[in-house]
mmCIF file of C-alpha atoms and ligand atoms in Angstrom:
data_model
loop_
_atom_site.group_PDB
_atom_site.id
_atom_site.type_symbol
_atom_site.label_atom_id
_atom_site.label_comp_id
_atom_site.label_asym_id
_atom_site.label_seq_id
_atom_site.Cartn_x
_atom_site.Cartn_y
_atom_site.Cartn_z
ATOM 1 C CA UNK A 1 -8.848 -35.269 -8.333
ATOM 2 C CA UNK A 2 -9.401 -31.586 -7.490
ATOM 3 C CA UNK A 3 -11.721 -29.646 -9.778
ATOM 4 C CA UNK A 4 -9.722 -26.688 -11.102
ATOM 5 C CA UNK A 5 -11.068 -23.193 -10.465
ATOM 6 C CA UNK A 6 -9.685 -19.652 -10.635
ATOM 7 C CA UNK A 7 -8.832 -18.036 -7.307
ATOM 8 C CA UNK A 8 -7.229 -14.608 -7.126
ATOM 9 C CA UNK A 9 -5.236 -14.366 -3.898
ATOM 10 C CA UNK A 10 -2.692 -11.655 -4.749
ATOM 11 C CA UNK A 11 -4.653 -8.593 -3.670
ATOM 12 C CA UNK A 12 -1.583 -6.905 -2.195
ATOM 13 C CA UNK A 13 -0.197 -6.777 -5.760
ATOM 14 C CA UNK A 14 -3.361 -5.263 -7.165
ATOM 15 C CA UNK A 15 -7.116 -5.549 -6.764
ATOM 16 C CA UNK A 16 -10.007 -6.089 -9.147
ATOM 17 C CA UNK A 17 -11.728 -2.804 -9.972
ATOM 18 C CA UNK A 18 -15.105 -2.363 -8.326
ATOM 19 C CA UNK A 19 -18.050 -2.290 -10.705
ATOM 20 C CA UNK A 20 -19.183 1.054 -9.249
ATOM 21 C CA UNK A 21 -15.725 2.502 -9.937
ATOM 22 C CA UNK A 22 -15.776 1.262 -13.537
ATOM 23 C CA UNK A 23 -19.200 2.839 -14.085
ATOM 24 C CA UNK A 24 -18.111 6.086 -12.398
ATOM 25 C CA UNK A 25 -15.201 6.559 -14.782
ATOM 26 C CA UNK A 26 -17.071 5.893 -18.054
ATOM 27 C CA UNK A 27 -18.640 9.366 -18.579
ATOM 28 C CA UNK A 28 -15.203 11.003 -18.293
ATOM 29 C CA UNK A 29 -13.762 8.627 -20.898
ATOM 30 C CA UNK A 30 -16.601 9.325 -23.315
ATOM 31 C CA UNK A 31 -18.736 12.469 -23.425
ATOM 32 C CA UNK A 32 -17.264 14.496 -20.529
ATOM 33 C CA UNK A 33 -13.763 14.748 -21.955
ATOM 34 C CA UNK A 34 -13.223 18.483 -21.421
ATOM 35 C CA UNK A 35 -9.880 19.708 -20.071
ATOM 36 C CA UNK A 36 -10.455 20.887 -16.505
ATOM 37 C CA UNK A 37 -8.144 23.890 -17.027
ATOM 38 C CA UNK A 38 -10.399 25.416 -19.691
ATOM 39 C CA UNK A 39 -13.014 28.072 -18.847
ATOM 40 C CA UNK A 40 -15.783 26.846 -21.188
ATOM 41 C CA UNK A 41 -18.840 24.782 -20.333
ATOM 42 C CA UNK A 42 -17.436 21.405 -21.503
ATOM 43 C CA UNK A 43 -14.929 21.639 -18.625
ATOM 44 C CA UNK A 44 -17.641 22.207 -16.039
ATOM 45 C CA UNK A 45 -18.672 18.592 -15.346
ATOM 46 C CA UNK A 46 -15.123 17.191 -15.030
ATOM 47 C CA UNK A 47 -14.112 20.166 -12.865
ATOM 48 C CA UNK A 48 -17.033 19.499 -10.531
ATOM 49 C CA UNK A 49 -16.263 15.756 -10.531
ATOM 50 C CA UNK A 50 -12.666 16.349 -9.406
ATOM 51 C CA UNK A 51 -13.851 18.707 -6.672
ATOM 52 C CA UNK A 52 -16.299 16.068 -5.430
ATOM 53 C CA UNK A 53 -13.676 13.292 -5.627
ATOM 54 C CA UNK A 54 -11.228 15.363 -3.576
ATOM 55 C CA UNK A 55 -13.940 15.931 -0.951
ATOM 56 C CA UNK A 56 -14.875 12.246 -0.901
ATOM 57 C CA UNK A 57 -11.283 11.079 -0.462
ATOM 58 C CA UNK A 58 -10.651 13.687 2.240
ATOM 59 C CA UNK A 59 -13.755 12.571 4.151
ATOM 60 C CA UNK A 60 -12.577 8.914 4.054
ATOM 61 C CA UNK A 61 -9.382 9.783 5.979
ATOM 62 C CA UNK A 62 -10.611 12.798 7.993
ATOM 63 C CA UNK A 63 -8.535 15.248 5.942
ATOM 64 C CA UNK A 64 -9.486 18.578 4.364
ATOM 65 C CA UNK A 65 -10.074 18.545 0.576
ATOM 66 C CA UNK A 66 -7.210 21.001 -0.011
ATOM 67 C CA UNK A 67 -4.824 18.531 1.658
ATOM 68 C CA UNK A 68 -5.328 15.912 -1.109
ATOM 69 C CA UNK A 69 -3.030 16.083 -4.171
ATOM 70 C CA UNK A 70 -3.649 13.680 -7.049
ATOM 71 C CA UNK A 71 -0.623 11.826 -8.418
ATOM 72 C CA UNK A 72 -0.062 9.066 -10.978
ATOM 73 C CA UNK A 73 0.535 6.253 -8.437
ATOM 74 C CA UNK A 74 1.782 5.315 -4.984
ATOM 75 C CA UNK A 75 5.362 5.357 -6.241
ATOM 76 C CA UNK A 76 5.046 8.978 -7.351
ATOM 77 C CA UNK A 77 3.547 9.997 -4.000
ATOM 78 C CA UNK A 78 6.442 8.332 -2.152
ATOM 79 C CA UNK A 79 9.055 9.764 -4.540
ATOM 80 C CA UNK A 80 7.586 13.248 -4.180
ATOM 81 C CA UNK A 81 8.170 13.306 -0.428
ATOM 82 C CA UNK A 82 11.733 11.992 -0.700
ATOM 83 C CA UNK A 83 12.386 14.456 -3.528
ATOM 84 C CA UNK A 84 11.189 17.247 -1.219
ATOM 85 C CA UNK A 85 13.766 16.118 1.335
ATOM 86 C CA UNK A 86 16.526 16.118 -1.295
ATOM 87 C CA UNK A 87 15.525 19.555 -2.591
ATOM 88 C CA UNK A 88 15.448 21.044 0.899
ATOM 89 C CA UNK A 89 18.605 19.288 2.078
ATOM 90 C CA UNK A 90 16.800 17.342 4.789
ATOM 91 C CA UNK A 91 18.307 14.199 6.250
ATOM 92 C CA UNK A 92 15.993 11.189 6.371
ATOM 93 C CA UNK A 93 15.188 8.310 8.691
ATOM 94 C CA UNK A 94 13.229 5.392 7.303
ATOM 95 C CA UNK A 95 12.751 1.702 8.058
ATOM 96 C CA UNK A 96 14.596 -1.256 6.580
ATOM 97 C CA UNK A 97 11.354 -2.814 5.265
ATOM 98 C CA UNK A 98 9.972 0.041 3.157
ATOM 99 C CA UNK A 99 8.786 -0.499 -0.405
ATOM 100 C CA UNK A 100 11.371 0.201 -3.113
ATOM 101 C CA UNK A 101 9.422 3.350 -3.997
ATOM 102 C CA UNK A 102 10.955 4.745 -0.787
ATOM 103 C CA UNK A 103 14.183 2.739 -0.583
ATOM 104 C CA UNK A 104 15.354 3.467 -4.126
ATOM 105 C CA UNK A 105 14.406 7.143 -3.791
ATOM 106 C CA UNK A 106 16.462 7.177 -0.572
ATOM 107 C CA UNK A 107 19.458 5.845 -2.551
ATOM 108 C CA UNK A 108 19.141 8.945 -4.741
ATOM 109 C CA UNK A 109 18.974 11.064 -1.581
ATOM 110 C CA UNK A 110 22.200 9.438 -0.333
ATOM 111 C CA UNK A 111 23.881 10.000 -3.708
ATOM 112 C CA UNK A 112 22.848 13.661 -3.422
ATOM 113 C CA UNK A 113 24.644 13.984 -0.110
ATOM 114 C CA UNK A 114 21.758 13.435 2.282
ATOM 115 C CA UNK A 115 22.158 11.151 5.283
ATOM 116 C CA UNK A 116 19.644 8.313 5.368
ATOM 117 C CA UNK A 117 19.358 6.082 8.437
ATOM 118 C CA UNK A 118 17.471 2.776 8.311
ATOM 119 C CA UNK A 119 15.664 1.600 11.438
ATOM 120 C CA UNK A 120 15.852 -2.169 12.011
ATOM 121 C CA UNK A 121 12.602 -4.027 12.712
ATOM 122 C CA UNK A 122 11.539 -6.793 15.106
ATOM 123 C CA UNK A 123 11.021 -10.405 13.980
ATOM 124 C CA UNK A 124 7.396 -9.488 13.284
ATOM 125 C CA UNK A 125 8.408 -6.452 11.218
ATOM 126 C CA UNK A 126 7.594 -3.780 13.819
ATOM 127 C CA UNK A 127 9.377 -0.436 13.989
ATOM 128 C CA UNK A 128 9.562 0.674 17.628
ATOM 129 C CA UNK A 129 9.291 4.251 18.893
ATOM 130 C CA UNK A 130 12.350 3.589 21.077
ATOM 131 C CA UNK A 131 14.416 2.647 18.001
ATOM 132 C CA UNK A 132 13.217 5.763 16.196
ATOM 133 C CA UNK A 133 14.188 7.870 19.211
ATOM 134 C CA UNK A 134 17.702 6.366 19.169
ATOM 135 C CA UNK A 135 18.047 7.083 15.451
ATOM 136 C CA UNK A 136 16.817 10.659 15.839
ATOM 137 C CA UNK A 137 19.404 11.285 18.559
ATOM 138 C CA UNK A 138 22.221 9.697 16.543
ATOM 139 C CA UNK A 139 21.203 11.038 13.116
ATOM 140 C CA UNK A 140 19.139 14.200 13.478
ATOM 141 C CA UNK A 141 16.760 14.223 10.510
ATOM 142 C CA UNK A 142 14.026 16.494 9.229
ATOM 143 C CA UNK A 143 11.984 13.694 7.614
ATOM 144 C CA UNK A 144 10.903 10.326 9.002
ATOM 145 C CA UNK A 145 9.181 7.920 6.600
ATOM 146 C CA UNK A 146 7.693 4.668 7.905
ATOM 147 C CA UNK A 147 5.051 2.655 6.056
ATOM 148 C CA UNK A 148 1.644 2.127 7.659
ATOM 149 C CA UNK A 149 1.604 -1.563 6.786
ATOM 150 C CA UNK A 150 4.105 -3.741 5.012
ATOM 151 C CA UNK A 151 3.354 -5.115 1.557
ATOM 152 C CA UNK A 152 5.075 -8.476 2.060
ATOM 153 C CA UNK A 153 4.102 -9.494 5.573
ATOM 154 C CA UNK A 154 1.243 -7.121 6.361
ATOM 155 C CA UNK A 155 2.628 -5.825 9.678
ATOM 156 C CA UNK A 156 0.825 -2.673 10.854
ATOM 157 C CA UNK A 157 3.246 -0.088 12.264
ATOM 158 C CA UNK A 158 2.517 2.102 15.321
ATOM 159 C CA UNK A 159 2.225 5.268 13.223
ATOM 160 C CA UNK A 160 0.677 7.499 15.894
ATOM 161 C CA UNK A 161 3.491 6.833 18.372
ATOM 162 C CA UNK A 162 6.197 7.130 15.709
ATOM 163 C CA UNK A 163 4.778 10.463 14.537
ATOM 164 C CA UNK A 164 4.821 11.776 18.083
ATOM 165 C CA UNK A 165 8.478 10.845 18.514
ATOM 166 C CA UNK A 166 9.381 12.433 15.156
ATOM 167 C CA UNK A 167 7.566 15.658 16.031
ATOM 168 C CA UNK A 168 9.208 15.806 19.463
ATOM 169 C CA UNK A 169 12.533 15.893 17.612
ATOM 170 C CA UNK A 170 11.419 18.518 15.102
ATOM 171 C CA UNK A 171 11.026 16.100 12.184
ATOM 172 C CA UNK A 172 8.124 15.789 9.756
ATOM 173 C CA UNK A 173 6.461 12.386 9.360
ATOM 174 C CA UNK A 174 5.481 10.591 6.151
ATOM 175 C CA UNK A 175 3.687 7.274 5.953
ATOM 176 C CA UNK A 176 3.323 5.068 2.890
ATOM 177 C CA UNK A 177 -0.261 3.879 3.392
ATOM 178 C CA UNK A 178 -0.524 2.158 -0.004
ATOM 179 C CA UNK A 179 -1.271 -1.242 1.551
ATOM 180 C CA UNK A 180 -3.546 0.119 4.289
ATOM 181 C CA UNK A 181 -5.839 2.546 2.477
ATOM 182 C CA UNK A 182 -9.345 1.103 2.186
ATOM 183 C CA UNK A 183 -8.409 -1.917 4.303
ATOM 184 C CA UNK A 184 -8.015 -0.526 7.829
ATOM 185 C CA UNK A 185 -9.417 2.686 9.371
ATOM 186 C CA UNK A 186 -7.219 5.746 8.727
ATOM 187 C CA UNK A 187 -7.683 9.127 10.392
ATOM 188 C CA UNK A 188 -4.915 11.567 9.479
ATOM 189 C CA UNK A 189 -5.867 14.015 12.233
ATOM 190 C CA UNK A 190 -5.667 11.332 14.881
ATOM 191 C CA UNK A 191 -2.383 9.964 13.523
ATOM 192 C CA UNK A 192 -1.116 13.537 13.076
ATOM 193 C CA UNK A 193 1.022 12.547 10.069
ATOM 194 C CA UNK A 194 2.348 15.296 7.789
ATOM 195 C CA UNK A 195 2.331 13.297 4.536
ATOM 196 C CA UNK A 196 0.553 10.107 3.488
ATOM 197 C CA UNK A 197 0.794 8.177 0.200
ATOM 198 C CA UNK A 198 -1.963 6.060 -1.356
ATOM 199 C CA UNK A 199 -2.587 4.220 -4.638
ATOM 200 C CA UNK A 200 -5.963 3.600 -6.334
ATOM 201 C CA UNK A 201 -5.337 0.087 -7.632
ATOM 202 C CA UNK A 202 -4.717 -1.313 -4.148
ATOM 203 C CA UNK A 203 -8.288 -0.579 -3.058
ATOM 204 C CA UNK A 204 -10.365 -1.574 -6.113
ATOM 205 C CA UNK A 205 -9.732 1.625 -8.055
ATOM 206 C CA UNK A 206 -7.858 1.952 -11.356
ATOM 207 C CA UNK A 207 -4.114 1.579 -11.894
ATOM 208 C CA UNK A 208 -2.047 4.685 -12.614
ATOM 209 C CA UNK A 209 -3.701 6.970 -10.082
ATOM 210 C CA UNK A 210 -2.843 7.811 -6.497
ATOM 211 C CA UNK A 211 -2.765 10.681 -4.082
ATOM 212 C CA UNK A 212 -0.522 12.364 -1.564
ATOM 213 C CA UNK A 213 -1.978 13.882 1.597
ATOM 214 C CA UNK A 214 -0.008 16.961 2.650
ATOM 215 C CA UNK A 215 -1.014 18.518 5.960
ATOM 216 C CA UNK A 216 -2.250 22.087 5.594
ATOM 217 C CA UNK A 217 0.529 24.601 6.238
ATOM 218 C CA UNK A 218 3.349 22.343 5.086
ATOM 219 C CA UNK A 219 4.975 23.477 1.863
ATOM 220 C CA UNK A 220 7.025 21.247 -0.417
ATOM 221 C CA UNK A 221 8.406 21.935 -3.886
ATOM 222 C CA UNK A 222 6.812 20.341 -6.962
ATOM 223 C CA UNK A 223 8.124 16.996 -8.162
ATOM 224 C CA UNK A 224 6.569 17.422 -11.615
ATOM 225 C CA UNK A 225 6.862 20.873 -13.186
ATOM 226 C CA UNK A 226 4.483 22.430 -15.687
ATOM 227 C CA UNK A 227 0.980 23.856 -15.421
ATOM 228 C CA UNK A 228 -0.922 25.120 -12.425
ATOM 229 C CA UNK A 229 -2.837 21.921 -11.624
ATOM 230 C CA UNK A 230 -3.090 20.682 -8.030
ATOM 231 C CA UNK A 231 -2.560 24.118 -6.474
ATOM 232 C CA UNK A 232 0.494 24.624 -8.666
ATOM 233 C CA UNK A 233 2.596 21.888 -7.079
ATOM 234 C CA UNK A 234 1.778 18.854 -9.233
ATOM 235 C CA UNK A 235 1.520 19.719 -12.896
ATOM 236 C CA UNK A 236 -0.144 17.610 -15.599
ATOM 237 C CA UNK A 237 -3.664 17.512 -17.048
ATOM 238 C CA UNK A 238 -5.874 15.736 -14.544
ATOM 239 C CA UNK A 239 -6.765 12.060 -15.093
ATOM 240 C CA UNK A 240 -10.422 12.822 -14.387
ATOM 241 C CA UNK A 241 -11.857 9.345 -15.027
ATOM 242 C CA UNK A 242 -9.319 7.650 -12.760
ATOM 243 C CA UNK A 243 -9.619 10.284 -10.037
ATOM 244 C CA UNK A 244 -13.400 9.849 -9.953
ATOM 245 C CA UNK A 245 -13.126 6.046 -9.992
ATOM 246 C CA UNK A 246 -10.483 6.068 -7.227
ATOM 247 C CA UNK A 247 -12.753 8.177 -5.003
ATOM 248 C CA UNK A 248 -15.725 5.880 -5.734
ATOM 249 C CA UNK A 249 -13.723 2.769 -4.878
ATOM 250 C CA UNK A 250 -12.298 4.261 -1.695
ATOM 251 C CA UNK A 251 -15.697 5.410 -0.456
ATOM 252 C CA UNK A 252 -17.190 1.991 -1.197
ATOM 253 C CA UNK A 253 -14.424 0.267 0.778
ATOM 254 C CA UNK A 254 -14.555 2.731 3.666
ATOM 255 C CA UNK A 255 -18.369 2.516 3.899
ATOM 256 C CA UNK A 256 -18.075 -1.272 4.237
ATOM 257 C CA UNK A 257 -14.782 -1.386 6.125
ATOM 258 C CA UNK A 258 -15.928 -3.188 9.273
ATOM 259 C CA UNK A 259 -17.817 -5.925 7.404
ATOM 260 C CA UNK A 260 -14.997 -6.391 4.895
ATOM 261 C CA UNK A 261 -12.405 -6.681 7.660
ATOM 262 C CA UNK A 262 -14.492 -9.245 9.524
ATOM 263 C CA UNK A 263 -15.064 -11.287 6.367
ATOM 264 C CA UNK A 264 -11.375 -11.335 5.428
ATOM 265 C CA UNK A 265 -10.311 -12.182 8.989
ATOM 266 C CA UNK A 266 -12.767 -15.094 8.979
ATOM 267 C CA UNK A 267 -11.284 -16.369 5.695
ATOM 268 C CA UNK A 268 -7.763 -15.958 7.071
ATOM 269 C CA UNK A 269 -8.604 -18.008 10.172
ATOM 270 C CA UNK A 270 -10.166 -20.736 8.029
ATOM 271 C CA UNK A 271 -7.065 -20.916 5.838
ATOM 272 C CA UNK A 272 -4.607 -20.954 8.736
ATOM 273 C CA UNK A 273 -6.551 -23.732 10.475
ATOM 274 C CA UNK A 274 -6.553 -25.793 7.298
ATOM 275 C CA UNK A 275 -2.813 -25.263 6.812
ATOM 276 C CA UNK A 276 -1.833 -26.067 10.411
ATOM 277 C CA UNK A 277 -1.156 -29.784 9.767
ATOM 278 C CA UNK A 278 1.396 -28.782 7.094
ATOM 279 C CA UNK A 279 3.737 -27.317 9.731
ATOM 280 C CA UNK A 280 4.273 -24.046 7.883
ATOM 281 C CA UNK A 281 5.339 -20.803 9.582
ATOM 282 C CA UNK A 282 3.122 -17.747 9.396
ATOM 283 C CA UNK A 283 5.305 -14.623 9.394
ATOM 284 C CA UNK A 284 3.843 -12.051 11.762
ATOM 285 C CA UNK A 285 0.517 -13.443 12.756
ATOM 286 C CA UNK A 286 -0.104 -10.748 15.348
ATOM 287 C CA UNK A 287 -1.152 -7.313 14.122
ATOM 288 C CA UNK A 288 -1.433 -7.233 10.355
ATOM 289 C CA UNK A 289 -3.633 -5.935 7.567
ATOM 290 C CA UNK A 290 -6.539 -8.350 7.109
ATOM 291 C CA UNK A 291 -5.811 -10.925 4.448
ATOM 292 C CA UNK A 292 -2.077 -10.319 4.003
ATOM 293 C CA UNK A 293 -0.464 -13.647 4.921
ATOM 294 C CA UNK A 294 3.213 -14.449 4.497
ATOM 295 C CA UNK A 295 3.639 -18.215 4.887
ATOM 296 C CA UNK A 296 6.935 -20.113 4.867
ATOM 297 C CA UNK A 297 7.312 -23.791 3.997
ATOM 298 C CA UNK A 298 10.746 -24.916 5.158
ATOM 299 C CA UNK A 299 12.759 -26.739 2.509
ATOM 300 C CA UNK A 300 10.378 -25.799 -0.319
ATOM 301 C CA UNK A 301 10.846 -23.246 -3.084
ATOM 302 C CA UNK A 302 8.333 -20.400 -2.936
ATOM 303 C CA UNK A 303 8.820 -19.868 -6.643
ATOM 304 C CA UNK A 304 8.016 -23.482 -7.506
ATOM 305 C CA UNK A 305 4.972 -23.344 -5.232
ATOM 306 C CA UNK A 306 3.783 -20.173 -6.981
ATOM 307 C CA UNK A 307 3.990 -21.872 -10.388
ATOM 308 C CA UNK A 308 2.316 -25.087 -9.153
ATOM 309 C CA UNK A 309 -0.506 -23.027 -7.656
ATOM 310 C CA UNK A 310 -0.786 -21.076 -10.899
ATOM 311 C CA UNK A 311 -1.215 -24.343 -12.837
ATOM 312 C CA UNK A 312 -4.077 -25.120 -10.458
ATOM 313 C CA UNK A 313 -5.670 -21.703 -11.161
ATOM 314 C CA UNK A 314 -4.513 -19.849 -8.026
ATOM 315 C CA UNK A 315 -2.653 -16.514 -8.170
ATOM 316 C CA UNK A 316 -0.335 -15.790 -5.221
ATOM 317 C CA UNK A 317 3.037 -14.114 -4.916
ATOM 318 C CA UNK A 318 6.459 -15.129 -3.623
ATOM 319 C CA UNK A 319 7.390 -11.788 -2.090
ATOM 320 C CA UNK A 320 6.161 -8.402 -3.191
ATOM 321 C CA UNK A 321 4.764 -8.085 -6.707
ATOM 322 C CA UNK A 322 7.187 -5.320 -7.627
ATOM 323 C CA UNK A 323 9.960 -7.820 -6.936
ATOM 324 C CA UNK A 324 8.744 -10.825 -8.916
ATOM 325 C CA UNK A 325 11.727 -10.582 -11.289
ATOM 326 C CA UNK A 326 14.111 -10.626 -8.376
ATOM 327 C CA UNK A 327 14.694 -14.166 -7.143
ATOM 328 C CA UNK A 328 16.901 -13.082 -4.226
ATOM 329 C CA UNK A 329 15.543 -13.314 -0.691
ATOM 330 C CA UNK A 330 13.442 -10.230 -0.138
ATOM 331 C CA UNK A 331 14.841 -7.392 1.978
ATOM 332 C CA UNK A 332 11.791 -7.677 4.245
ATOM 333 C CA UNK A 333 12.261 -11.373 5.053
ATOM 334 C CA UNK A 334 15.974 -10.655 5.646
ATOM 335 C CA UNK A 335 15.120 -7.732 7.936
ATOM 336 C CA UNK A 336 12.850 -9.865 10.133
ATOM 337 C CA UNK A 337 15.685 -12.396 10.407
ATOM 338 C CA UNK A 338 13.890 -15.288 8.729
ATOM 339 C CA UNK A 339 16.326 -18.200 8.198
ATOM 340 C CA UNK A 340 17.217 -18.820 4.535
ATOM 341 C CA UNK A 341 15.496 -22.223 4.324
ATOM 342 C CA UNK A 342 12.226 -20.610 5.408
ATOM 343 C CA UNK A 343 12.673 -17.409 3.399
ATOM 344 C CA UNK A 344 13.195 -19.328 0.156
ATOM 345 C CA UNK A 345 9.992 -21.281 0.771
ATOM 346 C CA UNK A 346 7.819 -18.220 1.400
ATOM 347 C CA UNK A 347 4.657 -17.326 -0.448
ATOM 348 C CA UNK A 348 2.360 -14.349 0.097
ATOM 349 C CA UNK A 349 -1.354 -15.063 0.009
ATOM 350 C CA UNK A 350 -3.334 -11.833 0.053
ATOM 351 C CA UNK A 351 -7.081 -12.252 0.362
ATOM 352 C CA UNK A 352 -9.815 -9.708 -0.263
ATOM 353 C CA UNK A 353 -13.481 -9.055 0.439
ATOM 354 C CA UNK A 354 -14.247 -10.783 -2.889
ATOM 355 C CA UNK A 355 -12.803 -14.143 -1.790
ATOM 356 C CA UNK A 356 -15.147 -16.877 -0.554
ATOM 357 C CA UNK A 357 -14.929 -19.858 1.798
ATOM 358 C CA UNK A 358 -14.816 -22.085 -1.289
ATOM 359 C CA UNK A 359 -11.734 -20.171 -2.492
ATOM 360 C CA UNK A 360 -10.059 -20.812 0.852
ATOM 361 C CA UNK A 361 -10.886 -24.506 0.859
ATOM 362 C CA UNK A 362 -9.518 -24.793 -2.671
ATOM 363 C CA UNK A 363 -6.250 -22.966 -1.767
ATOM 364 C CA UNK A 364 -5.819 -25.230 1.283
ATOM 365 C CA UNK A 365 -6.515 -28.368 -0.724
ATOM 366 C CA UNK A 366 -4.035 -27.399 -3.432
ATOM 367 C CA UNK A 367 -1.319 -26.462 -0.940
ATOM 368 C CA UNK A 368 -1.783 -29.764 0.865
ATOM 369 C CA UNK A 369 -1.418 -31.575 -2.458
ATOM 370 C CA UNK A 370 1.723 -29.643 -3.411
ATOM 371 C CA UNK A 371 3.388 -30.073 -0.019
ATOM 372 C CA UNK A 372 2.576 -33.814 0.202
ATOM 373 C CA UNK A 373 4.268 -34.299 -3.176
HETATM 374 N N1 PLP B 1 4.189 1.317 -1.510
HETATM 375 C C1 PLP B 1 3.791 0.088 -1.179
HETATM 376 C C2 PLP B 1 3.799 -0.317 0.250
HETATM 377 C C3 PLP B 1 3.356 -0.806 -2.160
HETATM 378 O O1 PLP B 1 2.961 -2.029 -1.825
HETATM 379 C C4 PLP B 1 3.360 -0.384 -3.514
HETATM 380 C C5 PLP B 1 2.972 -1.318 -4.592
HETATM 381 O O2 PLP B 1 3.046 -2.515 -4.465
HETATM 382 C C6 PLP B 1 3.772 0.936 -3.793
HETATM 383 C C7 PLP B 1 4.187 1.751 -2.775
HETATM 384 C C8 PLP B 1 3.763 1.444 -5.196
HETATM 385 O O3 PLP B 1 2.448 1.753 -5.597
HETATM 386 P P1 PLP B 1 2.090 1.905 -7.155
HETATM 387 O O4 PLP B 1 1.961 0.517 -7.699
HETATM 388 O O5 PLP B 1 0.785 2.633 -7.177
HETATM 389 O O6 PLP B 1 3.170 2.680 -7.775
#
């Protein structure tokens, strides 16, 4: 009889807020509630806090503070870039495994008369520079958008090389780094990307806050119209508490990045070793974000496994969290060519720095029990 415990292993869906981030936001929810746009003294502390948060976030990714624009989430950051392409009549090239925040925005672009080309990926979910080159020759585009790492299978894309190819063909490059930010090192100057999206709740910050990096010198139209916030291109009274908490969480993760990555990789190895006798398939076990494991059990139902694990106190996902209502095979598993019997039996286990060896042993024990049944 296994002793039931709670194990959160769905960190690609969202993460637990860091205690430091919770504490950092409290003053701006209580006594420092001034509207940053006002000239009086009550606005001084929140104004300074936003300035500091922008600096902190910029320093975590080697950007300049004036290149960071606060948004309401990763989806908004992604939508903003695609909206810019629609507004400026740019054609787009993206990959077939992007998040729906890109893919559904691209549908709108297509409906508005833009051409959108979708690059196929390898069986491990990689987008190759050669494939991008082919697409750019066949479908000249002004915007290329490829995610830094995939939310369902964790694959890390060769962003630096892809950006170089895009620039050589006169295109701008956007990367959706929602699943990478705070989990792998990111240096926007080294990658030379033009736009980068991130979301606070994926790196122990609050939900409902994100940012878009826009390289200095690149101008795009607003996506949200109104006041003069965010240099006049993203209107709306600033969510000071969440901005401050997001910066706190990101700095905490970036300061401890190496140790966190090593810890999660160790947990991953322990889990995969324990699962080996079950004969499951690990989708893309090569270069992936630490902790993001897509595991297929042939002949099983991923959905049933998710619910059995939930009864045992373990939270995992079948595909991507944003797709939990959709019981079809995910577009990512289709794109990597996973056979149906494996795809239907796929679960995503996404570990974090907060998980322990005991969590891993419990997950392995429960999976063994479910599979043996
Ligand atoms: N992009 C990727 C790769 C994601 O995984 C997600 C969320 O799962 C998003 C974008 C959307 O981010 P948000 O939940 O902040 O809107």
